[in-house]
mmCIF file of C-alpha atoms and ligand atoms in Angstrom:
data_model
loop_
_atom_site.group_PDB
_atom_site.id
_atom_site.type_symbol
_atom_site.label_atom_id
_atom_site.label_comp_id
_atom_site.label_asym_id
_atom_site.label_seq_id
_atom_site.Cartn_x
_atom_site.Cartn_y
_atom_site.Cartn_z
ATOM 1 C CA MET A 1113 2.617 4.200 -4.141
ATOM 2 C CA ARG A 1114 4.641 3.060 -7.045
ATOM 3 C CA LEU A 1115 4.873 0.035 -8.566
ATOM 4 C CA ILE A 1116 7.211 -1.059 -10.865
ATOM 5 C CA ILE A 1117 6.927 -4.336 -12.177
ATOM 6 C CA ARG A 1118 9.470 -6.673 -13.942
ATOM 7 C CA ASP A 1119 9.511 -9.660 -15.590
ATOM 8 C CA ASP A 1120 11.376 -12.257 -13.004
ATOM 9 C CA ALA A 1121 12.826 -12.637 -9.543
ATOM 10 C CA GLU A 1122 15.972 -11.209 -11.080
ATOM 11 C CA ALA A 1123 15.017 -8.503 -13.165
ATOM 12 C CA THR A 1124 13.270 -7.343 -10.155
ATOM 13 C CA SER A 1125 16.528 -7.804 -8.155
ATOM 14 C CA ALA A 1126 17.999 -5.572 -10.930
ATOM 15 C CA TYR A 1127 16.145 -3.004 -10.522
ATOM 16 C CA VAL A 1128 16.011 -2.239 -6.798
ATOM 17 C CA ALA A 1129 20.334 -2.431 -6.688
ATOM 18 C CA LYS A 1130 20.182 0.154 -9.263
ATOM 19 C CA TYR A 1131 18.346 1.812 -7.338
ATOM 20 C CA ILE A 1132 20.174 1.771 -3.801
ATOM 21 C CA VAL A 1133 23.238 2.093 -6.044
ATOM 22 C CA ASP A 1134 21.950 5.981 -7.468
ATOM 23 C CA ARG A 1135 20.097 6.755 -4.153
ATOM 24 C CA ILE A 1136 23.023 6.359 -2.295
ATOM 25 C CA LYS A 1137 25.322 8.179 -5.370
ATOM 26 C CA ALA A 1138 23.034 10.813 -5.379
ATOM 27 C CA PHE A 1139 23.894 11.411 -1.758
ATOM 28 C CA ASN A 1140 27.460 12.026 -2.298
ATOM 29 C CA PRO A 1141 27.695 10.342 1.331
ATOM 30 C CA SER A 1142 30.625 11.757 3.781
ATOM 31 C CA PRO A 1143 31.313 10.411 7.379
ATOM 32 C CA HIS A 1144 29.797 13.190 9.018
ATOM 33 C CA ASN A 1145 26.829 12.634 6.872
ATOM 34 C CA PRO A 1146 26.257 9.261 6.357
ATOM 35 C CA PHE A 1147 23.991 7.273 3.494
ATOM 36 C CA VAL A 1148 21.455 5.478 6.303
ATOM 37 C CA LEU A 1149 20.008 1.698 4.655
ATOM 38 C CA GLY A 1150 17.538 0.234 6.032
ATOM 39 C CA LEU A 1151 18.096 -3.640 5.395
ATOM 40 C CA PRO A 1152 15.608 -6.949 5.199
ATOM 41 C CA THR A 1153 16.814 -10.421 5.670
ATOM 42 C CA GLY A 1154 14.179 -13.824 3.621
ATOM 43 C CA SER A 1155 15.350 -14.760 0.747
ATOM 44 C CA SER A 1156 13.686 -12.209 -1.253
ATOM 45 C CA PRO A 1157 16.650 -9.584 -0.872
ATOM 46 C CA LEU A 1158 18.888 -12.008 -1.602
ATOM 47 C CA GLY A 1159 19.103 -10.920 -5.310
ATOM 48 C CA VAL A 1160 19.848 -7.530 -4.190
ATOM 49 C CA TYR A 1161 22.970 -8.371 -2.492
ATOM 50 C CA ARG A 1162 24.119 -10.325 -4.561
ATOM 51 C CA VAL A 1163 23.938 -7.583 -7.342
ATOM 52 C CA LEU A 1164 25.314 -5.562 -4.311
ATOM 53 C CA VAL A 1165 28.607 -6.816 -4.319
ATOM 54 C CA GLU A 1166 28.790 -7.673 -7.746
ATOM 55 C CA LYS A 1167 28.256 -3.895 -8.234
ATOM 56 C CA PHE A 1168 31.331 -3.440 -5.298
ATOM 57 C CA LYS A 1169 33.413 -5.436 -6.412
ATOM 58 C CA ALA A 1170 33.556 -3.645 -9.983
ATOM 59 C CA GLY A 1171 34.394 -1.008 -8.618
ATOM 60 C CA GLU A 1172 30.727 0.927 -9.303
ATOM 61 C CA ILE A 1173 29.476 1.619 -5.570
ATOM 62 C CA SER A 1174 31.329 1.853 -1.783
ATOM 63 C CA PHE A 1175 29.560 1.317 0.961
ATOM 64 C CA GLU A 1176 32.283 3.585 3.220
ATOM 65 C CA ASN A 1177 29.814 6.189 4.744
ATOM 66 C CA VAL A 1178 27.089 3.691 4.385
ATOM 67 C CA VAL A 1179 25.704 2.897 8.086
ATOM 68 C CA THR A 1180 22.746 0.308 8.209
ATOM 69 C CA PHE A 1181 20.281 -0.840 10.334
ATOM 70 C CA ASN A 1182 18.812 -4.309 10.387
ATOM 71 C CA MET A 1183 14.513 -5.113 10.388
ATOM 72 C CA ASP A 1184 14.516 -7.433 12.590
ATOM 73 C CA GLU A 1185 16.402 -10.489 14.406
ATOM 74 C CA TYR A 1186 14.937 -13.766 16.551
ATOM 75 C CA VAL A 1187 14.982 -14.095 20.352
ATOM 76 C CA GLY A 1188 16.923 -17.031 21.969
ATOM 77 C CA ILE A 1189 18.902 -17.914 19.376
ATOM 78 C CA PRO A 1190 22.660 -17.457 19.232
ATOM 79 C CA ARG A 1191 24.145 -15.014 17.388
ATOM 80 C CA ASP A 1192 26.623 -16.887 15.361
ATOM 81 C CA HIS A 1193 23.348 -19.745 14.983
ATOM 82 C CA PRO A 1194 22.903 -20.247 10.701
ATOM 83 C CA GLN A 1195 19.787 -18.947 11.256
ATOM 84 C CA SER A 1196 20.531 -15.461 13.001
ATOM 85 C CA TYR A 1197 19.837 -12.363 11.078
ATOM 86 C CA HIS A 1198 23.237 -11.568 11.494
ATOM 87 C CA SER A 1199 24.968 -14.575 10.306
ATOM 88 C CA PHE A 1200 21.908 -14.368 7.683
ATOM 89 C CA MET A 1201 23.632 -10.326 6.843
ATOM 90 C CA TRP A 1202 27.941 -11.464 6.959
ATOM 91 C CA LYS A 1203 27.408 -14.159 5.054
ATOM 92 C CA ASN A 1204 24.793 -13.277 1.975
ATOM 93 C CA PHE A 1205 26.032 -9.341 1.665
ATOM 94 C CA PHE A 1206 28.330 -7.416 5.255
ATOM 95 C CA SER A 1207 31.271 -9.590 4.673
ATOM 96 C CA HIS A 1208 31.481 -8.586 0.566
ATOM 97 C CA VAL A 1209 31.576 -4.583 0.814
ATOM 98 C CA ASN A 1210 33.269 -2.668 2.547
ATOM 99 C CA ILE A 1211 31.170 -1.288 5.477
ATOM 100 C CA HIS A 1212 32.368 -0.569 9.140
ATOM 101 C CA PRO A 1213 30.988 -2.769 11.117
ATOM 102 C CA SER A 1214 30.819 -0.170 13.747
ATOM 103 C CA ASN A 1215 28.478 0.942 10.865
ATOM 104 C CA VAL A 1216 26.416 -1.956 11.114
ATOM 105 C CA HIS A 1217 23.835 -2.220 13.765
ATOM 106 C CA ILE A 1218 21.530 -5.401 13.787
ATOM 107 C CA LEU A 1219 18.961 -6.216 17.091
ATOM 108 C CA ASN A 1220 20.462 -8.053 19.630
ATOM 109 C CA GLY A 1221 18.160 -11.148 20.287
ATOM 110 C CA ASN A 1222 20.012 -12.190 22.690
ATOM 111 C CA ALA A 1223 20.272 -9.021 25.381
ATOM 112 C CA PRO A 1224 19.777 -9.155 28.931
ATOM 113 C CA ASN A 1225 17.328 -6.276 28.774
ATOM 114 C CA LEU A 1226 15.385 -6.905 25.540
ATOM 115 C CA GLU A 1227 13.266 -3.792 26.408
ATOM 116 C CA ALA A 1228 15.746 -1.841 26.874
ATOM 117 C CA GLU A 1229 18.198 -3.268 23.971
ATOM 118 C CA CYS A 1230 15.048 -2.147 21.480
ATOM 119 C CA ILE A 1231 14.738 1.414 22.978
ATOM 120 C CA ALA A 1232 18.504 2.235 22.451
ATOM 121 C CA TYR A 1233 17.646 0.841 18.576
ATOM 122 C CA GLU A 1234 15.345 4.029 17.753
ATOM 123 C CA ASP A 1235 17.525 6.245 19.834
ATOM 124 C CA ALA A 1236 20.649 5.095 17.639
ATOM 125 C CA ILE A 1237 18.576 5.122 14.179
ATOM 126 C CA LYS A 1238 17.559 9.531 15.849
ATOM 127 C CA SER A 1239 21.187 8.997 16.429
ATOM 128 C CA VAL A 1240 22.202 8.917 13.420
ATOM 129 C CA GLY A 1241 19.371 11.608 12.177
ATOM 130 C CA GLY A 1242 17.020 9.068 11.005
ATOM 131 C CA ILE A 1243 16.713 6.110 7.684
ATOM 132 C CA ASP A 1244 17.065 7.278 4.667
ATOM 133 C CA LEU A 1245 16.374 4.642 2.965
ATOM 134 C CA PHE A 1246 14.491 1.314 3.799
ATOM 135 C CA LEU A 1247 14.601 -1.640 2.087
ATOM 136 C CA ALA A 1248 11.878 -4.425 3.068
ATOM 137 C CA GLY A 1249 10.472 -7.633 2.516
ATOM 138 C CA ILE A 1250 7.197 -9.088 3.031
ATOM 139 C CA GLY A 1251 5.708 -12.228 4.390
ATOM 140 C CA GLU A 1252 3.188 -13.718 2.627
ATOM 141 C CA ASP A 1253 0.419 -12.963 5.263
ATOM 142 C CA GLY A 1254 1.266 -8.723 4.130
ATOM 143 C CA HIS A 1255 4.045 -8.835 7.692
ATOM 144 C CA ILE A 1256 6.691 -5.528 7.550
ATOM 145 C CA ALA A 1257 9.978 -7.196 9.342
ATOM 146 C CA PHE A 1258 7.935 -9.243 11.958
ATOM 147 C CA ASN A 1259 5.186 -6.752 12.487
ATOM 148 C CA GLU A 1260 2.576 -9.464 11.688
ATOM 149 C CA PRO A 1261 -1.568 -9.081 11.766
ATOM 150 C CA GLY A 1262 -3.128 -7.278 13.841
ATOM 151 C CA SER A 1263 0.362 -5.000 14.232
ATOM 152 C CA SER A 1264 -0.597 -1.230 15.784
ATOM 153 C CA LEU A 1265 0.649 1.170 12.915
ATOM 154 C CA SER A 1266 2.004 2.962 15.333
ATOM 155 C CA SER A 1267 4.612 0.402 17.014
ATOM 156 C CA ARG A 1268 7.852 0.950 17.244
ATOM 157 C CA THR A 1269 11.419 -1.350 17.864
ATOM 158 C CA ARG A 1270 9.947 -4.343 20.300
ATOM 159 C CA VAL A 1271 10.083 -8.022 20.922
ATOM 160 C CA LYS A 1272 7.140 -9.420 18.988
ATOM 161 C CA THR A 1273 5.952 -13.163 19.431
ATOM 162 C CA LEU A 1274 5.680 -15.089 16.117
ATOM 163 C CA ALA A 1275 1.803 -15.417 14.419
ATOM 164 C CA TYR A 1276 2.014 -19.415 13.629
ATOM 165 C CA ASP A 1277 1.576 -18.212 9.398
ATOM 166 C CA THR A 1278 5.748 -16.945 9.911
ATOM 167 C CA ILE A 1279 6.559 -19.812 11.570
ATOM 168 C CA LEU A 1280 5.679 -22.582 9.586
ATOM 169 C CA ALA A 1281 6.522 -20.265 6.389
ATOM 170 C CA ASN A 1282 10.097 -19.699 8.119
ATOM 171 C CA SER A 1283 10.495 -23.292 9.504
ATOM 172 C CA ARG A 1284 12.146 -24.467 5.595
ATOM 173 C CA PHE A 1285 14.819 -22.866 7.054
ATOM 174 C CA PHE A 1286 15.028 -24.095 10.068
ATOM 175 C CA ASP A 1287 15.112 -28.047 8.435
ATOM 176 C CA ASN A 1288 11.333 -28.060 8.390
ATOM 177 C CA ASP A 1289 10.421 -28.225 11.415
ATOM 178 C CA VAL A 1290 8.218 -25.749 13.144
ATOM 179 C CA ASN A 1291 9.844 -26.796 16.513
ATOM 180 C CA LYS A 1292 12.708 -25.362 15.921
ATOM 181 C CA VAL A 1293 12.134 -22.025 15.002
ATOM 182 C CA PRO A 1294 12.198 -19.464 17.701
ATOM 183 C CA ARG A 1295 8.687 -18.353 18.671
ATOM 184 C CA MET A 1296 9.459 -14.477 19.516
ATOM 185 C CA ALA A 1297 12.010 -11.457 17.647
ATOM 186 C CA LEU A 1298 12.829 -7.993 17.857
ATOM 187 C CA THR A 1299 11.519 -6.188 14.920
ATOM 188 C CA VAL A 1300 11.687 -2.655 13.991
ATOM 189 C CA GLY A 1301 7.855 -1.158 14.656
ATOM 190 C CA VAL A 1302 5.594 0.005 11.366
ATOM 191 C CA GLN A 1303 6.152 3.524 12.585
ATOM 192 C CA THR A 1304 10.253 3.094 12.534
ATOM 193 C CA VAL A 1305 9.904 2.539 8.502
ATOM 194 C CA LEU A 1306 7.531 5.416 8.296
ATOM 195 C CA GLU A 1307 9.900 6.956 9.137
ATOM 196 C CA ALA A 1308 12.413 6.537 6.743
ATOM 197 C CA ARG A 1309 12.818 9.073 4.086
ATOM 198 C CA GLU A 1310 11.987 6.488 1.244
ATOM 199 C CA VAL A 1311 10.759 2.283 1.490
ATOM 200 C CA VAL A 1312 11.077 0.317 -0.828
ATOM 201 C CA SER A 1313 9.935 -3.233 -0.671
ATOM 202 C CA ILE A 1314 10.786 -6.204 -2.813
ATOM 203 C CA ILE A 1315 8.156 -8.971 -3.108
ATOM 204 C CA ILE A 1316 9.358 -12.079 -5.680
ATOM 205 C CA GLY A 1317 7.125 -14.960 -6.295
ATOM 206 C CA GLN A 1318 3.338 -16.123 -6.419
ATOM 207 C CA ARG A 1319 3.300 -17.322 -2.604
ATOM 208 C CA LYS A 1320 3.205 -13.432 -2.012
ATOM 209 C CA ALA A 1321 0.517 -12.081 -4.746
ATOM 210 C CA LEU A 1322 -2.738 -11.915 -1.614
ATOM 211 C CA ALA A 1323 -0.475 -9.799 0.363
ATOM 212 C CA LEU A 1324 0.562 -7.241 -2.721
ATOM 213 C CA GLN A 1325 -3.103 -7.928 -3.568
ATOM 214 C CA ARG A 1326 -4.489 -6.363 -0.125
ATOM 215 C CA CYS A 1327 -1.490 -3.546 0.085
ATOM 216 C CA ILE A 1328 -2.729 -2.319 -3.087
ATOM 217 C CA GLU A 1329 -5.498 -2.696 -3.608
ATOM 218 C CA GLN A 1330 -7.215 -2.447 -0.446
ATOM 219 C CA GLY A 1331 -7.396 0.223 2.878
ATOM 220 C CA VAL A 1332 -4.518 0.904 5.460
ATOM 221 C CA ASN A 1333 -5.267 -2.395 7.860
ATOM 222 C CA HIS A 1334 -3.350 -3.909 10.161
ATOM 223 C CA MET A 1335 -4.282 -7.031 9.879
ATOM 224 C CA TRP A 1336 -1.649 -6.929 6.817
ATOM 225 C CA THR A 1337 0.851 -4.236 8.118
ATOM 226 C CA LEU A 1338 2.843 -3.594 4.615
ATOM 227 C CA SER A 1339 -0.449 -1.668 3.253
ATOM 228 C CA SER A 1340 0.974 0.575 5.913
ATOM 229 C CA LEU A 1341 3.353 2.607 3.476
ATOM 230 C CA GLN A 1342 0.163 3.766 1.594
ATOM 231 C CA LEU A 1343 0.835 6.606 4.613
ATOM 232 C CA HIS A 1344 3.789 6.927 3.361
ATOM 233 C CA PRO A 1345 5.291 10.079 1.412
ATOM 234 C CA HIS A 1346 7.367 8.318 -0.960
ATOM 235 C CA PRO A 1347 6.763 4.580 -0.606
ATOM 236 C CA MET A 1348 7.728 2.542 -3.808
ATOM 237 C CA ILE A 1349 6.912 -1.918 -4.182
ATOM 238 C CA VAL A 1350 9.466 -3.620 -6.627
ATOM 239 C CA ALA A 1351 6.929 -7.299 -7.586
ATOM 240 C CA ASP A 1352 7.887 -10.032 -9.941
ATOM 241 C CA GLU A 1353 5.557 -10.616 -12.539
ATOM 242 C CA ASP A 1354 4.270 -13.920 -10.286
ATOM 243 C CA ALA A 1355 3.422 -11.516 -7.311
ATOM 244 C CA THR A 1356 1.337 -9.627 -9.459
ATOM 245 C CA LEU A 1357 -1.074 -12.264 -10.490
ATOM 246 C CA GLU A 1358 -4.526 -11.693 -7.558
ATOM 247 C CA LEU A 1359 -3.465 -7.954 -8.696
ATOM 248 C CA GLN A 1360 -6.649 -6.458 -11.431
ATOM 249 C CA VAL A 1361 -5.717 -6.267 -14.827
ATOM 250 C CA LYS A 1362 -6.322 -2.548 -14.776
ATOM 251 C CA THR A 1363 -4.615 -2.240 -11.296
ATOM 252 C CA VAL A 1364 -0.906 -3.946 -13.855
ATOM 253 C CA LYS A 1365 -1.902 -1.478 -16.834
ATOM 254 C CA TYR A 1366 -2.159 1.291 -14.199
ATOM 255 C CA PHE A 1367 1.255 0.866 -12.658
ATOM 256 C CA LYS A 1368 2.781 -0.494 -15.634
ATOM 257 C CA SER A 1369 1.466 2.815 -18.142
ATOM 258 C CA ILE A 1370 3.148 5.703 -15.310
ATOM 259 C CA GLU A 1371 6.399 3.938 -15.681
ATOM 260 C CA LYS A 1372 5.557 4.076 -19.601
ATOM 261 C CA VAL A 1373 4.891 7.671 -19.766
ATOM 262 C CA ALA A 1374 7.478 8.455 -17.203
ATOM 263 C CA LEU A 1375 10.239 6.683 -20.068
ATOM 264 C CA GLU A 1376 8.553 8.610 -22.708
ATOM 265 C CA GLN A 1377 8.982 12.306 -20.867
ATOM 266 C CA GLY A 1378 12.366 11.871 -20.455
ATOM 267 C CA PHE A 1379 13.510 10.515 -16.652
ATOM 268 C CA GLU A 1380 13.056 6.973 -16.001
ATOM 269 C CA GLN A 1381 13.841 7.636 -12.205
ATOM 270 C CA ILE A 1382 12.390 9.804 -10.028
ATOM 271 C CA LEU A 1383 14.159 10.838 -7.391
ATOM 272 C CA PRO A 1384 13.358 13.208 -3.843
ATOM 273 C CA SER A 1385 14.352 15.799 -4.475
ATOM 274 C CA LYS A 1386 18.171 16.700 -2.960
ATOM 275 C CA VAL A 1387 17.140 18.875 -0.141
ATOM 276 C CA ARG A 1388 14.974 15.870 1.032
ATOM 277 C CA THR A 1389 17.779 13.468 0.718
ATOM 278 C CA GLY A 1390 20.099 14.675 3.073
ATOM 279 C CA ASN A 1391 19.533 14.939 7.040
ATOM 280 C CA GLY A 1392 20.992 18.224 7.652
ATOM 281 C CA ILE A 1393 18.464 21.196 8.250
ATOM 282 C CA VAL A 1394 15.511 21.628 5.603
ATOM 283 C CA PRO A 1395 16.144 25.031 4.004
ATOM 284 C CA ARG A 1396 12.965 27.148 3.871
ATOM 285 C CA THR A 1397 12.324 27.423 0.427
ATOM 286 C CA LYS A 1398 8.887 28.340 -2.009
ATOM 287 C CA VAL A 1399 7.845 25.065 -3.016
ATOM 288 C CA ASP A 1400 8.535 26.039 -7.355
ATOM 289 C CA GLU A 1401 12.224 27.252 -6.195
ATOM 290 C CA VAL A 1402 13.453 24.012 -4.926
ATOM 291 C CA SER A 1403 15.889 22.625 -7.075
ATOM 292 C CA SER A 1404 15.126 18.895 -7.488
ATOM 293 C CA PRO A 1405 17.881 17.093 -9.457
ATOM 294 C CA THR A 1406 17.170 13.719 -10.635
ATOM 295 C CA ILE A 1407 19.177 10.982 -11.746
ATOM 296 C CA LEU A 1408 18.118 10.981 -15.588
ATOM 297 C CA ALA A 1409 16.434 14.996 -15.337
ATOM 298 C CA PRO A 1410 14.587 16.666 -16.315
ATOM 299 C CA GLN A 1411 12.394 17.025 -12.821
ATOM 300 C CA PRO A 1412 8.656 16.854 -13.027
ATOM 301 C CA THR A 1413 6.723 18.917 -11.190
ATOM 302 C CA THR A 1414 4.704 16.354 -9.105
ATOM 303 C CA SER A 1415 8.093 15.618 -7.461
ATOM 304 C CA ARG A 1416 8.599 19.602 -6.857
ATOM 305 C CA LEU A 1417 5.268 18.586 -5.837
ATOM 306 C CA LEU A 1418 6.404 17.003 -2.722
ATOM 307 C CA ARG A 1419 7.475 19.925 -0.781
ATOM 308 C CA ALA A 1420 11.115 19.682 -0.709
ATOM 309 C CA THR A 1421 10.671 17.841 3.932
ATOM 310 C CA PRO A 1422 11.512 14.699 4.950
ATOM 311 C CA ALA A 1423 9.317 12.239 5.837
ATOM 312 C CA THR A 1424 8.688 12.336 9.099
ATOM 313 C CA GLU A 1425 8.432 15.923 8.721
ATOM 314 C CA TYR A 1426 4.543 14.133 7.631
ATOM 315 C CA PRO A 1427 2.041 14.147 10.275
ATOM 316 C CA VAL A 1428 1.255 9.751 10.003
ATOM 317 C CA ARG A 1429 0.886 9.251 13.048
ATOM 318 C CA SER A 1430 -2.504 11.173 14.049
ATOM 319 C CA VAL A 1431 -3.526 14.827 13.852
ATOM 320 C CA SER A 1432 -1.410 17.357 15.951
ATOM 321 C CA PRO A 1433 -3.474 18.432 19.033
ATOM 322 C CA ASP A 1434 -2.852 21.732 17.914
ATOM 323 C CA LEU A 1435 -5.172 21.703 14.275
ATOM 324 C CA VAL A 1436 -8.483 23.366 14.341
ATOM 325 C CA PRO A 1437 -10.762 22.111 12.480
ATOM 326 C CA ASP A 1438 -11.802 24.436 9.664
ATOM 327 C CA ARG A 1439 -15.727 25.181 9.851
ATOM 328 C CA MET A 1440 -16.961 26.125 6.110
ATOM 329 C CA ALA A 1441 -19.412 28.634 7.634
ATOM 330 C CA SER A 1442 -16.241 30.547 8.952
ATOM 331 C CA ARG A 1443 -15.506 31.214 5.486
ATOM 332 C CA ILE A 1444 -18.762 32.740 4.416
ATOM 333 C CA PRO A 1445 -19.544 36.280 5.339
ATOM 334 C CA GLU A 1446 -22.607 37.229 7.447
ATOM 335 C CA PRO A 1447 -24.306 39.191 5.643
ATOM 336 C CA ASN A 1448 -25.503 36.196 2.683
ATOM 337 C CA LEU A 1449 -25.037 33.717 5.221
ATOM 338 C CA SER A 1450 -28.989 32.565 5.398
ATOM 339 C CA GLN A 1451 -28.777 32.767 0.812
ATOM 340 C CA ARG A 1452 -25.511 30.831 0.514
ATOM 341 C CA LEU A 1453 -26.771 28.110 3.016
ATOM 342 C CA THR A 1454 -30.093 27.409 0.906
ATOM 343 C CA PRO A 1455 -29.507 24.397 -0.404
ATOM 344 C CA ASN A 1456 -31.455 24.384 -3.174
ATOM 345 C CA PRO A 1457 -30.733 27.154 -5.948
ATOM 346 C CA GLU A 1458 -34.726 27.784 -7.264
ATOM 347 C CA GLN A 1459 -35.774 28.068 -3.579
ATOM 348 C CA GLN A 1460 -32.949 30.212 -3.231
ATOM 349 C CA SER A 1461 -34.580 32.944 -6.430
ATOM 350 C CA LEU A 1462 -37.838 32.727 -4.856
ATOM 351 C CA GLN A 1463 -37.322 33.223 -1.701
ATOM 352 C CA GLN A 1464 -34.743 36.417 -2.421
ATOM 353 C CA ASN A 1465 -37.787 37.323 -4.760
ATOM 354 C CA TYR A 1466 -40.296 36.700 -1.972
ATOM 355 C CA THR A 1467 -39.035 39.229 0.195
ATOM 356 C CA ILE A 1468 -37.925 42.039 -2.026
ATOM 357 C CA SER A 1469 -41.715 42.106 -3.256
ATOM 358 C CA ALA A 1470 -43.169 41.189 0.739
HETATM 359 C C1 GLP B 1737 11.016 -12.608 7.962
HETATM 360 C C2 GLP B 1737 11.193 -11.771 8.190
HETATM 361 C C3 GLP B 1737 11.312 -10.800 7.218
HETATM 362 C C4 GLP B 1737 11.219 -11.053 5.498
HETATM 363 C C5 GLP B 1737 10.070 -12.379 5.598
HETATM 364 C C6 GLP B 1737 10.107 -12.467 3.571
HETATM 365 O O1 GLP B 1737 9.610 -13.116 7.892
HETATM 366 N N1 GLP B 1737 11.338 -11.099 9.338
HETATM 367 O O2 GLP B 1737 11.199 -9.147 7.880
HETATM 368 O O3 GLP B 1737 10.525 -9.956 4.480
HETATM 369 O O4 GLP B 1737 10.641 -13.333 6.341
HETATM 370 O O5 GLP B 1737 11.047 -13.244 3.652
HETATM 371 P P1 GLP B 1737 11.312 -14.419 2.428
HETATM 372 O O6 GLP B 1737 12.000 -13.322 1.261
HETATM 373 O O7 GLP B 1737 12.302 -15.062 2.016
HETATM 374 O O8 GLP B 1737 9.621 -14.644 1.918
#
């Protein structure tokens, strides 16, 4: 887990936007090998979209060969409702950049068959080779996308009933009237997010501080679904100072020191190795032979050790059925078995002496 902390919302958004731009450029997408970007809604990513639009207008980045998948959408409000996530995305991002409308994917919360819509969405993600980078926000209750507390950590795109806390929090977008907030949504699952090659979560403000603390300092827990990122091989959380208020000082200091040491070593941000960033066939190369470029080189050893495989190949779901449990005893040569298994070495030597003298 990487936790990057910036002073305020603006600096946090700028960091995430630059990271996304750097990642797309390093990928060098083409029409046949597009960069696949997962995107969130909410107030947290607004600053990121603003900077991305600025960078596009300044000619620093093109979205020509970028394919997007949004995380979620309300069920039952018209697509052109001002608070639908379709409206949000076109208003705040898509209509300001050169993305092809046919490359934009947002779940249809008015589909005649919602379950079929969700299955088709997962298929569409697979058909483009999976998501390269999933950007996420979180809810105050630690939800990622609309995976509310108690969601299965193996969940996939599905219909979800919203938690009361979420309805209450999102009522600020519906004239502060909880009755106007939809009760259901379509959302990618926790597993869908975990299968992205990289996950970046932006967390801003004191009201997210408890959720961040639960997700960083405590264990993986379905009641705080962002904590599932602990199972991902390449997750990053970018938070502002206010969001860290519930973290222990030593936690904050530790994550800040990681970034400081990295800067001192001459690299700002480790990128996944090039072979991890593409969706082509992963070459069968020995770990140490993998050339792993970074934006600001040199390449630290740790990144090479991440191995050149996409996240989808990590066994994050369950124990593979062909995994045979390793029995330590099977490694011990037969003749010395009784001696080696003696727990107390003194007792062991006494026993040996006794055997010799007997
Ligand atoms: C909604 C979205 C989430 C988002 C959350 C946070 O619940 N489904 O994906 O992370 O809002 O919103 P905000 O950033 O406005 O706090």
